[in-house]
Amino acid sequence: MAILLKQFQSLPVALLGGTAAVSLATGGLAEAVVIAAVVGINASAASLSGKDPYRIDRVGTYAARYAAKNVVAAELARECEILLTYCIGMARPVSVQVETFGTGRIPDAEIAALVRRRFEFRLAGIVQQSNLRRLPAPVKGGFFRKLAAYGQVGRMDVGLPWEVTDRAALLREQAAGRGPG
């Protein structure tokens, strides 16, 4: 049985189900990911810490988080998961999928179309928009060290740009048909 589990993936990657599942991307054991799938929680087999901070699988995860938080803040859904699929040699994701688990006020496909139009998912654009090249400088104690030790998401103590919901009003207006397309 093949299951796509990655909230963010740099290539289409399938995990083979079973007690000793193997990630086709890394060759490593992925039992925890399969267990997460069985209980209904999507997860990624990849770790964000330890990767170059400018790799698309790292910053793409940040961009997906940023977009999903704005969808929820815009009250387009109570829950939102965004799946970005990238292929080598292509700057933009080949697929942007949205799953609201039945909590969306409008269809998931319409939310996905809004997200595609209003969020930057190219590597250079994400790095520039998130200010990732300059962001580490003002954080004492090492920006990436703090992310590795205390988590990459859900934190307000470091000023993470992917935790900001500054596009919620725009998404809400556009979903209502009032904003510019």
PDB file of C-alpha atoms in Angstrom:
ATOM      1  CA  MET A   1       0.000   0.000   0.000  1.00  0.00           C
ATOM      2  CA  ALA A   2       1.446   3.389  -0.952  1.00  0.00           C
ATOM      3  CA  ILE A   3       0.604   6.385   1.225  1.00  0.00           C
ATOM      4  CA  LEU A   4       1.613   9.982   0.563  1.00  0.00           C
ATOM      5  CA  LEU A   5       2.281  11.451   3.972  1.00  0.00           C
ATOM      6  CA  LYS A   6       4.435  14.482   3.637  1.00  0.00           C
ATOM      7  CA  GLN A   7       2.927  17.845   4.538  1.00  0.00           C
ATOM      8  CA  PHE A   8       5.723  19.134   2.347  1.00  0.00           C
ATOM      9  CA  GLN A   9       7.715  17.131  -0.136  1.00  0.00           C
ATOM     10  CA  SER A  10      10.568  18.021  -2.451  1.00  0.00           C
ATOM     11  CA  LEU A  11       9.745  15.165  -4.801  1.00  0.00           C
ATOM     12  CA  PRO A  12       6.722  12.935  -4.956  1.00  0.00           C
ATOM     13  CA  VAL A  13       7.648  10.341  -2.333  1.00  0.00           C
ATOM     14  CA  ALA A  14       5.625   7.331  -1.296  1.00  0.00           C
ATOM     15  CA  LEU A  15       6.088   5.377   1.892  1.00  0.00           C
ATOM     16  CA  LEU A  16       5.514   1.667   1.852  1.00  0.00           C
ATOM     17  CA  GLY A  17       3.221   0.585   4.659  1.00  0.00           C
ATOM     18  CA  GLY A  18       4.111  -2.099   7.150  1.00  0.00           C
ATOM     19  CA  THR A  19       5.879  -2.523  10.439  1.00  0.00           C
ATOM     20  CA  ALA A  20       9.289  -1.769   8.974  1.00  0.00           C
ATOM     21  CA  ALA A  21       8.365   0.832   6.394  1.00  0.00           C
ATOM     22  CA  VAL A  22      11.206   2.319   4.388  1.00  0.00           C
ATOM     23  CA  SER A  23      11.231   5.855   3.066  1.00  0.00           C
ATOM     24  CA  LEU A  24      11.997   5.773  -0.638  1.00  0.00           C
ATOM     25  CA  ALA A  25      13.615   9.199  -0.306  1.00  0.00           C
ATOM     26  CA  THR A  26      16.177   8.331   2.344  1.00  0.00           C
ATOM     27  CA  GLY A  27      16.254   4.566   2.628  1.00  0.00           C
ATOM     28  CA  GLY A  28      15.782   4.996   6.377  1.00  0.00           C
ATOM     29  CA  LEU A  29      13.191   3.375   8.568  1.00  0.00           C
ATOM     30  CA  ALA A  30       9.954   5.305   8.720  1.00  0.00           C
ATOM     31  CA  GLU A  31       7.939   3.370  11.274  1.00  0.00           C
ATOM     32  CA  ALA A  32       6.905   6.497  13.178  1.00  0.00           C
ATOM     33  CA  VAL A  33       5.499   8.033  10.007  1.00  0.00           C
ATOM     34  CA  VAL A  34       3.453   4.941   9.228  1.00  0.00           C
ATOM     35  CA  ILE A  35       2.177   4.827  12.805  1.00  0.00           C
ATOM     36  CA  ALA A  36       1.208   8.482  12.518  1.00  0.00           C
ATOM     37  CA  ALA A  37      -0.708   7.665   9.329  1.00  0.00           C
ATOM     38  CA  VAL A  38      -2.586   4.836  11.007  1.00  0.00           C
ATOM     39  CA  VAL A  39      -3.890   7.151  13.721  1.00  0.00           C
ATOM     40  CA  GLY A  40      -4.792   9.763  11.139  1.00  0.00           C
ATOM     41  CA  ILE A  41      -2.062  12.336  11.659  1.00  0.00           C
ATOM     42  CA  ASN A  42      -0.097  13.320   8.594  1.00  0.00           C
ATOM     43  CA  ALA A  43       3.610  13.712   9.212  1.00  0.00           C
ATOM     44  CA  SER A  44       6.831  14.176   7.344  1.00  0.00           C
ATOM     45  CA  ALA A  45       9.705  11.731   7.479  1.00  0.00           C
ATOM     46  CA  ALA A  46      12.121  14.614   7.076  1.00  0.00           C
ATOM     47  CA  SER A  47      13.641  16.653   9.875  1.00  0.00           C
ATOM     48  CA  LEU A  48      13.924  20.403   9.445  1.00  0.00           C
ATOM     49  CA  SER A  49      16.820  20.854  11.856  1.00  0.00           C
ATOM     50  CA  GLY A  50      20.273  20.190  10.512  1.00  0.00           C
ATOM     51  CA  LYS A  51      19.344  21.014   6.928  1.00  0.00           C
ATOM     52  CA  ASP A  52      20.713  24.007   5.116  1.00  0.00           C
ATOM     53  CA  PRO A  53      18.270  26.784   6.013  1.00  0.00           C
ATOM     54  CA  TYR A  54      17.840  27.612   2.321  1.00  0.00           C
ATOM     55  CA  ARG A  55      16.807  24.162   1.083  1.00  0.00           C
ATOM     56  CA  ILE A  56      13.356  24.067  -0.478  1.00  0.00           C
ATOM     57  CA  ASP A  57      12.219  21.206   1.751  1.00  0.00           C
ATOM     58  CA  ARG A  58      12.910  23.388   4.784  1.00  0.00           C
ATOM     59  CA  VAL A  59      11.684  26.791   3.617  1.00  0.00           C
ATOM     60  CA  GLY A  60       8.803  25.219   1.704  1.00  0.00           C
ATOM     61  CA  THR A  61       7.559  23.816   4.997  1.00  0.00           C
ATOM     62  CA  TYR A  62       7.714  27.304   6.467  1.00  0.00           C
ATOM     63  CA  ALA A  63       5.791  28.708   3.474  1.00  0.00           C
ATOM     64  CA  ALA A  64       3.117  26.005   3.776  1.00  0.00           C
ATOM     65  CA  ARG A  65       2.757  26.786   7.498  1.00  0.00           C
ATOM     66  CA  TYR A  66       2.456  30.521   6.766  1.00  0.00           C
ATOM     67  CA  ALA A  67      -0.251  29.971   4.152  1.00  0.00           C
ATOM     68  CA  ALA A  68      -2.194  27.482   6.312  1.00  0.00           C
ATOM     69  CA  LYS A  69      -2.134  29.816   9.337  1.00  0.00           C
ATOM     70  CA  ASN A  70      -3.491  32.643   7.200  1.00  0.00           C
ATOM     71  CA  VAL A  71      -6.280  30.440   5.809  1.00  0.00           C
ATOM     72  CA  VAL A  72      -7.370  29.602   9.369  1.00  0.00           C
ATOM     73  CA  ALA A  73      -6.987  33.221  10.549  1.00  0.00           C
ATOM     74  CA  ALA A  74      -9.156  34.314   7.602  1.00  0.00           C
ATOM     75  CA  GLU A  75     -11.798  31.918   8.948  1.00  0.00           C
ATOM     76  CA  LEU A  76     -11.926  30.065   5.639  1.00  0.00           C
ATOM     77  CA  ALA A  77     -11.466  26.838   7.649  1.00  0.00           C
ATOM     78  CA  ARG A  78     -10.946  25.746  11.247  1.00  0.00           C
ATOM     79  CA  GLU A  79      -8.168  23.352  10.193  1.00  0.00           C
ATOM     80  CA  CYS A  80      -5.893  23.544   7.184  1.00  0.00           C
ATOM     81  CA  GLU A  81      -3.096  21.392   5.819  1.00  0.00           C
ATOM     82  CA  ILE A  82      -1.203  22.471   2.735  1.00  0.00           C
ATOM     83  CA  LEU A  83       0.766  20.012   0.628  1.00  0.00           C
ATOM     84  CA  LEU A  84       3.414  21.460  -1.674  1.00  0.00           C
ATOM     85  CA  THR A  85       5.038  19.190  -4.239  1.00  0.00           C
ATOM     86  CA  TYR A  86       8.246  20.303  -5.921  1.00  0.00           C
ATOM     87  CA  CYS A  87      10.238  18.699  -8.724  1.00  0.00           C
ATOM     88  CA  ILE A  88      13.915  19.170  -9.428  1.00  0.00           C
ATOM     89  CA  GLY A  89      14.518  21.930 -11.951  1.00  0.00           C
ATOM     90  CA  MET A  90      11.209  23.699 -11.395  1.00  0.00           C
ATOM     91  CA  ALA A  91      11.048  26.882  -9.329  1.00  0.00           C
ATOM     92  CA  ARG A  92       7.371  26.667  -8.430  1.00  0.00           C
ATOM     93  CA  PRO A  93       5.615  23.716  -6.859  1.00  0.00           C
ATOM     94  CA  VAL A  94       4.016  21.396  -9.404  1.00  0.00           C
ATOM     95  CA  SER A  95       1.107  20.965  -7.010  1.00  0.00           C
ATOM     96  CA  VAL A  96      -0.478  22.987  -4.211  1.00  0.00           C
ATOM     97  CA  GLN A  97      -3.159  21.000  -2.411  1.00  0.00           C
ATOM     98  CA  VAL A  98      -5.338  22.103   0.491  1.00  0.00           C
ATOM     99  CA  GLU A  99      -7.102  19.806   2.954  1.00  0.00           C
ATOM    100  CA  THR A 100      -9.463  21.344   5.498  1.00  0.00           C
ATOM    101  CA  PHE A 101     -10.811  18.058   6.858  1.00  0.00           C
ATOM    102  CA  GLY A 102     -14.395  19.133   6.252  1.00  0.00           C
ATOM    103  CA  THR A 103     -14.010  22.401   8.189  1.00  0.00           C
ATOM    104  CA  GLY A 104     -13.794  24.738   5.173  1.00  0.00           C
ATOM    105  CA  ARG A 105     -16.359  27.474   4.578  1.00  0.00           C
ATOM    106  CA  ILE A 106     -15.636  27.215   0.854  1.00  0.00           C
ATOM    107  CA  PRO A 107     -14.414  24.190  -1.135  1.00  0.00           C
ATOM    108  CA  ASP A 108     -10.781  23.142  -0.643  1.00  0.00           C
ATOM    109  CA  ALA A 109     -10.108  23.645  -4.373  1.00  0.00           C
ATOM    110  CA  GLU A 110     -11.154  27.308  -4.088  1.00  0.00           C
ATOM    111  CA  ILE A 111      -8.917  27.810  -1.053  1.00  0.00           C
ATOM    112  CA  ALA A 112      -6.053  26.181  -2.981  1.00  0.00           C
ATOM    113  CA  ALA A 113      -6.606  28.603  -5.876  1.00  0.00           C
ATOM    114  CA  LEU A 114      -6.496  31.575  -3.466  1.00  0.00           C
ATOM    115  CA  VAL A 115      -3.342  30.223  -1.830  1.00  0.00           C
ATOM    116  CA  ARG A 116      -1.640  29.712  -5.220  1.00  0.00           C
ATOM    117  CA  ARG A 117      -2.395  33.322  -6.202  1.00  0.00           C
ATOM    118  CA  ARG A 118      -1.524  35.025  -2.916  1.00  0.00           C
ATOM    119  CA  PHE A 119       1.511  33.199  -1.526  1.00  0.00           C
ATOM    120  CA  GLU A 120       5.061  32.905  -2.797  1.00  0.00           C
ATOM    121  CA  PHE A 121       6.266  29.313  -3.044  1.00  0.00           C
ATOM    122  CA  ARG A 122       9.492  29.738  -5.068  1.00  0.00           C
ATOM    123  CA  LEU A 123      12.682  29.222  -3.015  1.00  0.00           C
ATOM    124  CA  ALA A 124      14.130  32.690  -3.686  1.00  0.00           C
ATOM    125  CA  GLY A 125      10.766  34.312  -3.021  1.00  0.00           C
ATOM    126  CA  ILE A 126      10.250  32.481   0.271  1.00  0.00           C
ATOM    127  CA  VAL A 127      13.754  33.372   1.490  1.00  0.00           C
ATOM    128  CA  GLN A 128      13.231  37.028   0.533  1.00  0.00           C
ATOM    129  CA  GLN A 129       9.673  37.262   1.894  1.00  0.00           C
ATOM    130  CA  SER A 130      10.667  35.592   5.183  1.00  0.00           C
ATOM    131  CA  ASN A 131      13.831  37.702   5.432  1.00  0.00           C
ATOM    132  CA  LEU A 132      15.703  34.467   6.203  1.00  0.00           C
ATOM    133  CA  ARG A 133      19.127  35.841   5.264  1.00  0.00           C
ATOM    134  CA  ARG A 134      18.860  38.670   7.822  1.00  0.00           C
ATOM    135  CA  LEU A 135      16.563  37.097  10.415  1.00  0.00           C
ATOM    136  CA  PRO A 136      19.298  35.239  12.344  1.00  0.00           C
ATOM    137  CA  ALA A 137      21.312  38.424  13.064  1.00  0.00           C
ATOM    138  CA  PRO A 138      19.059  40.074  15.695  1.00  0.00           C
ATOM    139  CA  VAL A 139      18.323  36.841  17.584  1.00  0.00           C
ATOM    140  CA  LYS A 140      20.814  36.395  20.422  1.00  0.00           C
ATOM    141  CA  GLY A 141      21.893  32.854  21.169  1.00  0.00           C
ATOM    142  CA  GLY A 142      21.680  31.668  17.576  1.00  0.00           C
ATOM    143  CA  PHE A 143      18.477  31.745  15.581  1.00  0.00           C
ATOM    144  CA  PHE A 144      18.759  28.298  13.986  1.00  0.00           C
ATOM    145  CA  ARG A 145      20.069  26.810  17.240  1.00  0.00           C
ATOM    146  CA  LYS A 146      16.904  28.006  19.009  1.00  0.00           C
ATOM    147  CA  LEU A 147      14.735  26.524  16.277  1.00  0.00           C
ATOM    148  CA  ALA A 148      16.512  23.187  16.591  1.00  0.00           C
ATOM    149  CA  ALA A 149      16.194  23.133  20.378  1.00  0.00           C
ATOM    150  CA  TYR A 150      12.700  24.479  20.942  1.00  0.00           C
ATOM    151  CA  GLY A 151      10.821  23.885  17.694  1.00  0.00           C
ATOM    152  CA  GLN A 152      10.345  25.369  14.246  1.00  0.00           C
ATOM    153  CA  VAL A 153       6.643  26.261  14.457  1.00  0.00           C
ATOM    154  CA  GLY A 154       4.116  27.608  16.923  1.00  0.00           C
ATOM    155  CA  ARG A 155       6.569  29.949  18.640  1.00  0.00           C
ATOM    156  CA  MET A 156       6.114  33.645  19.192  1.00  0.00           C
ATOM    157  CA  ASP A 157       9.332  34.277  21.166  1.00  0.00           C
ATOM    158  CA  VAL A 158      11.650  34.431  18.148  1.00  0.00           C
ATOM    159  CA  GLY A 159       9.500  36.396  15.694  1.00  0.00           C
ATOM    160  CA  LEU A 160       9.096  33.654  13.105  1.00  0.00           C
ATOM    161  CA  PRO A 161       7.707  35.131   9.871  1.00  0.00           C
ATOM    162  CA  TRP A 162       5.771  31.945   9.070  1.00  0.00           C
ATOM    163  CA  GLU A 163       3.701  32.420  12.249  1.00  0.00           C
ATOM    164  CA  VAL A 164       2.343  35.815  11.117  1.00  0.00           C
ATOM    165  CA  THR A 165      -1.238  36.064   9.820  1.00  0.00           C
ATOM    166  CA  ASP A 166      -0.874  39.290   7.854  1.00  0.00           C
ATOM    167  CA  ARG A 167      -2.687  37.995   4.756  1.00  0.00           C
ATOM    168  CA  ALA A 168      -5.847  36.802   6.494  1.00  0.00           C
ATOM    169  CA  ALA A 169      -7.898  39.920   5.668  1.00  0.00           C
ATOM    170  CA  LEU A 170      -6.901  39.741   1.993  1.00  0.00           C
ATOM    171  CA  LEU A 171      -7.850  36.052   1.797  1.00  0.00           C
ATOM    172  CA  ARG A 172     -11.164  36.712   3.537  1.00  0.00           C
ATOM    173  CA  GLU A 173     -12.005  39.573   1.136  1.00  0.00           C
ATOM    174  CA  GLN A 174     -11.084  37.563  -1.927  1.00  0.00           C
ATOM    175  CA  ALA A 175     -13.049  34.537  -0.763  1.00  0.00           C
ATOM    176  CA  ALA A 176     -16.081  36.789  -0.329  1.00  0.00           C
ATOM    177  CA  GLY A 177     -15.560  38.152  -3.841  1.00  0.00           C
ATOM    178  CA  ARG A 178     -14.790  41.688  -2.666  1.00  0.00           C
ATOM    179  CA  GLY A 179     -11.055  41.812  -3.178  1.00  0.00           C
ATOM    180  CA  PRO A 180      -8.936  42.128  -6.317  1.00  0.00           C
ATOM    181  CA  GLY A 181      -8.274  38.802  -8.019  1.00  0.00           C
TER     182      GLY A 181
END
